[in-house]
Amino acid sequence: MSDSQKFQLGTIGALSLSVVSSVSIVICNKALISTLGFTFATTLTSWHLLVTFCSLHVALLMKLFEHKPFDARAVMGFGILNGISIGLLNLSLGFNSVGFYQMTKLAIIPCTVLLETLFFRKKFSKSIQFSLTILLLGVGIATVTDLQLNALGSFLSLLAVLTTCVAQIMTNTIQKKFKVSSTQLLYQSCPYQALTLFVAGPFLDWCLTDLNVFAFKYTPQVLFFIVLSCLISVSVNFSTFLVIGKTSAVTYQVLGHLKTCLVLGFGYVLLHDPFSWRNILGILVAIVGMVLYSYYCSLESQQKCNEVSSAQLSQAKESESDPLLSVENGVAILGDGVGPKAPPWSLNKDLHA
């Protein structure tokens, strides 16, 4: 199996793990929050991150991965920014209508595309832009209902979108810049994310729910779902870093909207949530957008592979003809019959999704 095939197989595995774990934790948390009344989402997220760090530390002791320290300031800034973005998203939901919150989540993709175009000179073809537009339109039809605006909520949403975009772009760039794996980055940034939310979580939850997380009555059923949620979160956090590292922040957001559609479907089938023609139409349109995005990405990836192959073939032919053509002062300059080493393939990871 070639390196390209191994990479594609690893990407498919990461995407599948992300979808399964994310849909599972949404269903688990919905039962915990809606049915059992545990509405402290930010504090729960801090526990998720703490359990994730402990799990990775055990894996490190078992030598399942290698610890690779790098720029401590970059790790700290990245971890705190991730924690802040999670808190701002929860605040955005608390101070806005559900419809406006869904619009906030939809804005993450165009904002990410804009930031990567401006600061990283990354180019998105018209085909990719078209497929993303179809996807966002479908998710918007399926999820956006009421749009109630207010100044504070809009400001919080703007901050949430910006911090989320920057954090997800950093997830990809840090892994490439410092040559660290998703596991190594998650292990080092988790404590800062967990500490940020552990300190701010109870206060934010009190602002949003007017309830004290420490005064909540923890029944065995509540504790069971909290533990289950924390265990699933290990897979969610790991797969998030893995997907962004292997693809890009944009592809991760596309995957996130696929999860939204699946959650709507599972909610209707398993939890008997209300389902309207708008939900069905929106999901179908979103699926068309996702299929187009995957198709165009694969097509552009194949074109780049063909261009690299053509360049390598051309260089090989030139190197073979050089010894016969290179004659200086009547003396042939003989080579060893072996052309210059072909440059390593440079595949755009975003196009393998």
Short mmCIF file of C-alpha atoms in Angstrom, two decimals:
data_model
loop_
_atom_site.label_atom_id
_atom_site.label_comp_id
_atom_site.label_asym_id
_atom_site.label_seq_id
_atom_site.Cartn_x
_atom_site.Cartn_y
_atom_site.Cartn_z
CA MET A 1 0.00 0.00 0.00
CA SER A 2 1.44 3.38 -1.06
CA ASP A 3 1.84 6.36 1.28
CA SER A 4 -0.99 8.16 -0.57
CA GLN A 5 -3.37 5.22 -0.05
CA LYS A 6 -2.40 4.96 3.63
CA PHE A 7 -3.05 8.68 4.06
CA GLN A 8 -6.48 8.42 2.40
CA LEU A 9 -7.38 5.41 4.56
CA GLY A 10 -6.30 7.27 7.69
CA THR A 11 -8.35 10.31 6.67
CA ILE A 12 -11.48 8.20 6.09
CA GLY A 13 -10.97 6.55 9.49
CA ALA A 14 -10.57 9.93 11.21
CA LEU A 15 -13.72 11.31 9.53
CA SER A 16 -15.74 8.22 10.48
CA LEU A 17 -14.54 8.30 14.09
CA SER A 18 -15.42 12.00 14.33
CA VAL A 19 -18.96 11.48 12.98
CA VAL A 20 -19.77 8.45 15.17
CA SER A 21 -18.34 9.93 18.38
CA SER A 22 -19.88 13.39 17.86
CA VAL A 23 -23.37 12.07 17.11
CA SER A 24 -23.10 9.75 20.12
CA ILE A 25 -22.11 12.53 22.52
CA VAL A 26 -24.88 14.83 21.25
CA ILE A 27 -27.50 12.14 21.94
CA CYS A 28 -25.95 11.45 25.37
CA ASN A 29 -25.81 15.14 26.29
CA LYS A 30 -29.33 15.72 25.05
CA ALA A 31 -30.57 13.06 27.47
CA LEU A 32 -28.43 14.59 30.25
CA ILE A 33 -29.54 18.19 29.66
CA SER A 34 -33.11 17.88 28.39
CA THR A 35 -34.30 14.82 30.30
CA LEU A 36 -32.28 14.96 33.53
CA GLY A 37 -32.01 18.77 33.78
CA PHE A 38 -28.21 19.02 33.97
CA THR A 39 -27.87 22.30 32.04
CA PHE A 40 -24.25 23.16 32.93
CA ALA A 41 -22.73 22.74 29.46
CA THR A 42 -19.54 24.78 29.96
CA THR A 43 -18.60 23.03 33.21
CA LEU A 44 -19.35 19.67 31.59
CA THR A 45 -16.97 20.56 28.75
CA SER A 46 -14.19 21.29 31.26
CA TRP A 47 -14.72 17.82 32.73
CA HIS A 48 -14.57 16.37 29.20
CA LEU A 49 -11.17 17.96 28.64
CA LEU A 50 -9.87 16.89 32.04
CA VAL A 51 -10.84 13.25 31.38
CA THR A 52 -9.29 13.51 27.89
CA PHE A 53 -5.99 14.71 29.37
CA CYS A 54 -5.97 11.93 31.99
CA SER A 55 -6.69 9.32 29.30
CA LEU A 56 -3.86 10.63 27.12
CA HIS A 57 -1.50 10.67 30.11
CA VAL A 58 -2.26 6.98 30.73
CA ALA A 59 -1.64 6.31 27.02
CA LEU A 60 1.69 8.15 27.31
CA LEU A 61 2.72 6.02 30.30
CA MET A 62 1.82 2.94 28.26
CA LYS A 63 4.09 4.36 25.51
CA LEU A 64 1.26 4.45 22.97
CA PHE A 65 2.59 7.78 21.71
CA GLU A 66 5.72 9.87 22.22
CA HIS A 67 5.73 13.15 24.14
CA LYS A 68 7.20 15.92 21.97
CA PRO A 69 7.54 19.26 23.79
CA PHE A 70 7.64 22.38 21.61
CA ASP A 71 6.97 26.13 21.91
CA ALA A 72 5.33 26.43 25.36
CA ARG A 73 3.92 29.90 24.66
CA ALA A 74 2.27 28.70 21.45
CA VAL A 75 0.70 25.74 23.26
CA MET A 76 -0.56 27.91 26.12
CA GLY A 77 -2.02 30.54 23.79
CA PHE A 78 -3.64 27.88 21.63
CA GLY A 79 -5.14 26.05 24.62
CA ILE A 80 -6.56 29.21 26.22
CA LEU A 81 -7.96 30.40 22.86
CA ASN A 82 -9.72 27.06 22.38
CA GLY A 83 -11.23 27.31 25.86
CA ILE A 84 -12.39 30.88 25.23
CA SER A 85 -14.00 29.92 21.89
CA ILE A 86 -16.01 27.13 23.58
CA GLY A 87 -17.18 29.51 26.32
CA LEU A 88 -18.17 32.18 23.76
CA LEU A 89 -20.17 29.68 21.71
CA ASN A 90 -22.10 28.68 24.84
CA LEU A 91 -22.68 32.36 25.70
CA SER A 92 -23.84 33.00 22.13
CA LEU A 93 -26.44 30.26 22.51
CA GLY A 94 -27.53 31.67 25.87
CA PHE A 95 -27.96 35.28 24.72
CA ASN A 96 -29.43 34.58 21.26
CA SER A 97 -32.34 32.67 19.81
CA VAL A 98 -31.63 29.13 18.59
CA GLY A 99 -32.08 30.33 15.00
CA PHE A 100 -29.45 33.06 15.35
CA TYR A 101 -27.08 30.63 17.06
CA GLN A 102 -27.39 28.28 14.08
CA MET A 103 -26.61 31.23 11.80
CA THR A 104 -23.51 31.85 13.92
CA LYS A 105 -22.35 28.29 13.32
CA LEU A 106 -23.03 28.62 9.59
CA ALA A 107 -20.86 31.76 9.50
CA ILE A 108 -17.78 29.81 10.61
CA ILE A 109 -17.12 28.29 7.15
CA PRO A 110 -17.15 31.55 5.12
CA CYS A 111 -15.14 33.26 7.87
CA THR A 112 -12.54 30.45 7.80
CA VAL A 113 -12.32 30.63 4.00
CA LEU A 114 -11.84 34.41 4.21
CA LEU A 115 -9.11 34.20 6.87
CA GLU A 116 -7.20 31.44 5.05
CA THR A 117 -7.43 33.39 1.78
CA LEU A 118 -6.23 36.66 3.32
CA PHE A 119 -3.50 35.42 5.68
CA PHE A 120 -2.41 32.06 4.21
CA ARG A 121 -2.90 32.81 0.49
CA LYS A 122 -4.94 29.64 0.19
CA LYS A 123 -7.05 29.42 -2.96
CA PHE A 124 -10.54 27.93 -3.08
CA SER A 125 -11.84 27.16 -6.57
CA LYS A 126 -15.27 28.34 -7.73
CA SER A 127 -16.45 24.72 -7.66
CA ILE A 128 -15.50 24.36 -3.99
CA GLN A 129 -17.12 27.72 -3.16
CA PHE A 130 -20.30 26.66 -5.00
CA SER A 131 -20.52 23.34 -3.12
CA LEU A 132 -19.99 25.12 0.23
CA THR A 133 -22.78 27.58 -0.64
CA ILE A 134 -25.18 24.70 -1.40
CA LEU A 135 -24.19 23.00 1.88
CA LEU A 136 -24.74 26.13 3.99
CA LEU A 137 -28.07 26.81 2.26
CA GLY A 138 -29.28 23.29 3.09
CA VAL A 139 -28.18 23.40 6.73
CA GLY A 140 -29.74 26.86 7.03
CA ILE A 141 -33.10 25.60 5.72
CA ALA A 142 -32.98 22.61 8.08
CA THR A 143 -31.92 24.37 11.30
CA VAL A 144 -32.57 28.11 11.19
CA THR A 145 -36.06 29.02 12.37
CA ASP A 146 -36.46 32.29 14.26
CA LEU A 147 -33.94 35.13 13.93
CA GLN A 148 -34.07 37.47 16.92
CA LEU A 149 -31.26 40.00 17.07
CA ASN A 150 -29.85 41.85 20.07
CA ALA A 151 -26.66 43.88 20.43
CA LEU A 152 -24.97 41.80 23.17
CA GLY A 153 -25.86 38.48 21.57
CA SER A 154 -24.61 39.63 18.15
CA PHE A 155 -21.31 40.84 19.66
CA LEU A 156 -20.79 37.53 21.49
CA SER A 157 -21.58 35.62 18.29
CA LEU A 158 -19.03 37.66 16.34
CA LEU A 159 -16.34 36.93 18.94
CA ALA A 160 -17.33 33.24 18.98
CA VAL A 161 -17.01 32.94 15.19
CA LEU A 162 -13.63 34.69 15.08
CA THR A 163 -12.06 32.75 17.98
CA THR A 164 -13.40 29.41 16.67
CA CYS A 165 -12.04 30.06 13.16
CA VAL A 166 -8.61 31.13 14.43
CA ALA A 167 -8.41 28.17 16.88
CA GLN A 168 -9.27 25.63 14.18
CA ILE A 169 -6.84 27.14 11.67
CA MET A 170 -4.15 27.07 14.38
CA THR A 171 -4.88 23.38 15.02
CA ASN A 172 -3.81 22.63 11.46
CA THR A 173 -0.90 25.08 11.18
CA ILE A 174 0.70 24.16 14.54
CA GLN A 175 0.74 20.45 13.66
CA LYS A 176 2.48 21.23 10.36
CA LYS A 177 4.83 23.91 11.67
CA PHE A 178 6.15 21.97 14.66
CA LYS A 179 5.70 18.53 13.05
CA VAL A 180 3.63 17.18 15.93
CA SER A 181 0.80 14.67 15.73
CA SER A 182 -2.78 15.41 16.71
CA THR A 183 -2.31 13.33 19.87
CA GLN A 184 0.82 15.24 20.91
CA LEU A 185 -0.87 18.62 20.39
CA LEU A 186 -4.05 17.58 22.19
CA TYR A 187 -2.06 16.20 25.15
CA GLN A 188 -0.13 19.45 25.63
CA SER A 189 -3.01 21.88 25.05
CA CYS A 190 -5.71 20.00 27.01
CA PRO A 191 -4.65 21.23 30.49
CA TYR A 192 -4.90 24.89 29.40
CA GLN A 193 -8.30 24.35 27.77
CA ALA A 194 -9.59 22.44 30.81
CA LEU A 195 -8.26 25.03 33.30
CA THR A 196 -9.79 27.94 31.35
CA LEU A 197 -13.22 26.32 31.29
CA PHE A 198 -12.94 24.88 34.81
CA VAL A 199 -12.44 28.40 36.21
CA ALA A 200 -14.93 30.20 33.96
CA GLY A 201 -17.45 27.36 33.54
CA PRO A 202 -19.45 27.58 36.80
CA PHE A 203 -19.76 31.37 36.46
CA LEU A 204 -20.85 31.20 32.80
CA ASP A 205 -23.34 28.44 33.58
CA TRP A 206 -24.73 30.50 36.46
CA CYS A 207 -25.15 33.50 34.12
CA LEU A 208 -26.96 31.35 31.55
CA THR A 209 -29.11 29.16 33.82
CA ASP A 210 -29.27 31.07 37.12
CA LEU A 211 -28.36 27.78 38.81
CA ASN A 212 -25.33 26.63 40.79
CA VAL A 213 -23.55 23.56 39.40
CA PHE A 214 -22.26 22.66 42.87
CA ALA A 215 -25.77 22.73 44.36
CA PHE A 216 -27.21 20.37 41.75
CA LYS A 217 -28.57 17.03 42.99
CA TYR A 218 -26.35 14.34 41.44
CA THR A 219 -28.45 11.17 41.26
CA PRO A 220 -26.89 7.86 40.11
CA GLN A 221 -28.58 8.30 36.73
CA VAL A 222 -27.09 11.79 36.28
CA LEU A 223 -23.64 10.56 37.30
CA PHE A 224 -23.88 7.64 34.85
CA PHE A 225 -24.61 9.97 31.90
CA ILE A 226 -21.89 12.41 32.99
CA VAL A 227 -19.30 9.61 33.08
CA LEU A 228 -20.56 8.26 29.73
CA SER A 229 -20.38 11.74 28.20
CA CYS A 230 -16.82 12.23 29.48
CA LEU A 231 -15.69 8.88 28.07
CA ILE A 232 -17.18 9.62 24.64
CA SER A 233 -15.57 13.07 24.72
CA VAL A 234 -12.09 11.48 24.64
CA SER A 235 -12.90 10.14 21.17
CA VAL A 236 -14.55 13.42 20.13
CA ASN A 237 -11.55 15.58 21.14
CA PHE A 238 -9.02 13.19 19.63
CA SER A 239 -10.89 12.87 16.32
CA THR A 240 -11.33 16.67 16.09
CA PHE A 241 -7.57 17.30 16.17
CA LEU A 242 -6.98 14.29 13.92
CA VAL A 243 -9.43 15.45 11.22
CA ILE A 244 -8.19 19.06 11.18
CA GLY A 245 -4.57 17.88 11.08
CA LYS A 246 -5.20 15.50 8.18
CA THR A 247 -7.52 17.81 6.22
CA SER A 248 -8.29 21.43 7.11
CA ALA A 249 -10.50 23.66 9.24
CA VAL A 250 -12.99 24.06 6.35
CA THR A 251 -13.34 20.29 5.86
CA TYR A 252 -13.86 19.87 9.60
CA GLN A 253 -16.71 22.40 9.49
CA VAL A 254 -18.28 20.60 6.51
CA LEU A 255 -18.10 17.42 8.57
CA GLY A 256 -19.71 19.28 11.46
CA HIS A 257 -22.74 20.13 9.34
CA LEU A 258 -23.02 16.47 8.31
CA LYS A 259 -23.20 15.65 12.03
CA THR A 260 -25.96 18.26 12.43
CA CYS A 261 -28.04 16.53 9.73
CA LEU A 262 -27.42 13.12 11.32
CA VAL A 263 -28.37 14.43 14.76
CA LEU A 264 -31.65 15.78 13.34
CA GLY A 265 -32.35 12.39 11.77
CA PHE A 266 -31.45 10.39 14.89
CA GLY A 267 -33.46 12.80 17.04
CA TYR A 268 -36.53 12.07 14.95
CA VAL A 269 -36.01 8.28 14.87
CA LEU A 270 -34.79 7.67 18.44
CA LEU A 271 -36.15 10.56 20.48
CA HIS A 272 -39.26 11.33 18.38
CA ASP A 273 -38.34 14.99 17.97
CA PRO A 274 -40.67 17.00 15.73
CA PHE A 275 -39.67 16.83 12.06
CA SER A 276 -41.03 19.09 9.32
CA TRP A 277 -40.75 19.31 5.53
CA ARG A 278 -38.19 22.09 6.04
CA ASN A 279 -35.93 19.71 7.96
CA ILE A 280 -36.19 17.07 5.24
CA LEU A 281 -35.64 19.55 2.38
CA GLY A 282 -32.72 21.19 4.19
CA ILE A 283 -31.00 17.87 4.92
CA LEU A 284 -31.35 16.76 1.29
CA VAL A 285 -29.91 20.05 -0.02
CA ALA A 286 -27.06 19.86 2.53
CA ILE A 287 -26.24 16.29 1.46
CA VAL A 288 -26.06 17.46 -2.18
CA GLY A 289 -23.60 20.17 -1.07
CA MET A 290 -21.47 17.65 0.84
CA VAL A 291 -21.38 15.24 -2.11
CA LEU A 292 -20.36 18.08 -4.46
CA TYR A 293 -17.67 19.24 -2.01
CA SER A 294 -16.21 15.72 -1.76
CA TYR A 295 -16.39 15.25 -5.54
CA TYR A 296 -14.68 18.55 -6.38
CA CYS A 297 -12.01 17.97 -3.73
CA SER A 298 -11.25 14.50 -5.13
CA LEU A 299 -11.24 15.85 -8.69
CA GLU A 300 -8.81 18.66 -7.87
CA SER A 301 -6.63 16.27 -5.88
CA GLN A 302 -6.41 13.92 -8.87
CA GLN A 303 -5.52 16.82 -11.16
CA LYS A 304 -2.69 17.86 -8.83
CA CYS A 305 -1.40 14.26 -8.72
CA ASN A 306 -1.44 14.12 -12.52
CA GLU A 307 0.45 17.42 -12.75
CA VAL A 308 3.13 16.16 -10.35
CA SER A 309 3.43 12.88 -12.28
CA SER A 310 3.81 14.75 -15.58
CA ALA A 311 6.49 17.00 -14.06
CA GLN A 312 8.41 13.98 -12.75
CA LEU A 313 8.19 12.21 -16.13
CA SER A 314 9.41 15.32 -17.93
CA GLN A 315 12.39 15.66 -15.57
CA ALA A 316 13.25 11.98 -16.01
CA LYS A 317 13.28 12.34 -19.80
CA GLU A 318 15.48 15.43 -19.63
CA SER A 319 17.98 13.69 -17.34
CA GLU A 320 18.22 10.71 -19.71
CA SER A 321 18.97 12.94 -22.71
CA ASP A 322 21.47 15.22 -20.92
CA PRO A 323 24.56 12.95 -21.27
CA LEU A 324 24.07 12.74 -25.05
CA LEU A 325 23.45 16.43 -25.59
CA SER A 326 25.93 17.95 -23.16
CA VAL A 327 29.11 18.28 -25.19
CA GLU A 328 31.63 20.90 -24.27
CA ASN A 329 34.90 21.48 -26.22
CA GLY A 330 34.40 18.22 -28.10
CA VAL A 331 34.30 16.12 -24.93
CA ALA A 332 31.07 14.42 -23.88
CA ILE A 333 30.03 15.02 -20.32
CA LEU A 334 28.79 11.60 -19.19
CA GLY A 335 26.31 11.15 -16.39
CA ASP A 336 25.73 8.07 -14.35
CA GLY A 337 22.50 7.32 -16.22
CA VAL A 338 20.38 8.23 -13.23
CA GLY A 339 18.31 11.41 -13.30
CA PRO A 340 18.05 13.83 -10.43
CA LYS A 341 15.95 12.73 -7.57
CA ALA A 342 12.30 13.57 -8.09
CA PRO A 343 10.94 16.06 -5.60
CA PRO A 344 8.66 14.59 -2.98
CA TRP A 345 4.98 14.77 -3.81
CA SER A 346 3.20 17.72 -2.30
CA LEU A 347 -0.40 16.71 -1.85
CA ASN A 348 -2.96 19.19 -0.57
CA LYS A 349 -4.35 17.45 2.49
CA ASP A 350 -7.60 19.38 2.31
CA LEU A 351 -8.47 17.66 -0.96
CA HIS A 352 -8.34 14.13 0.44
CA ALA A 353 -11.41 14.63 2.59
#
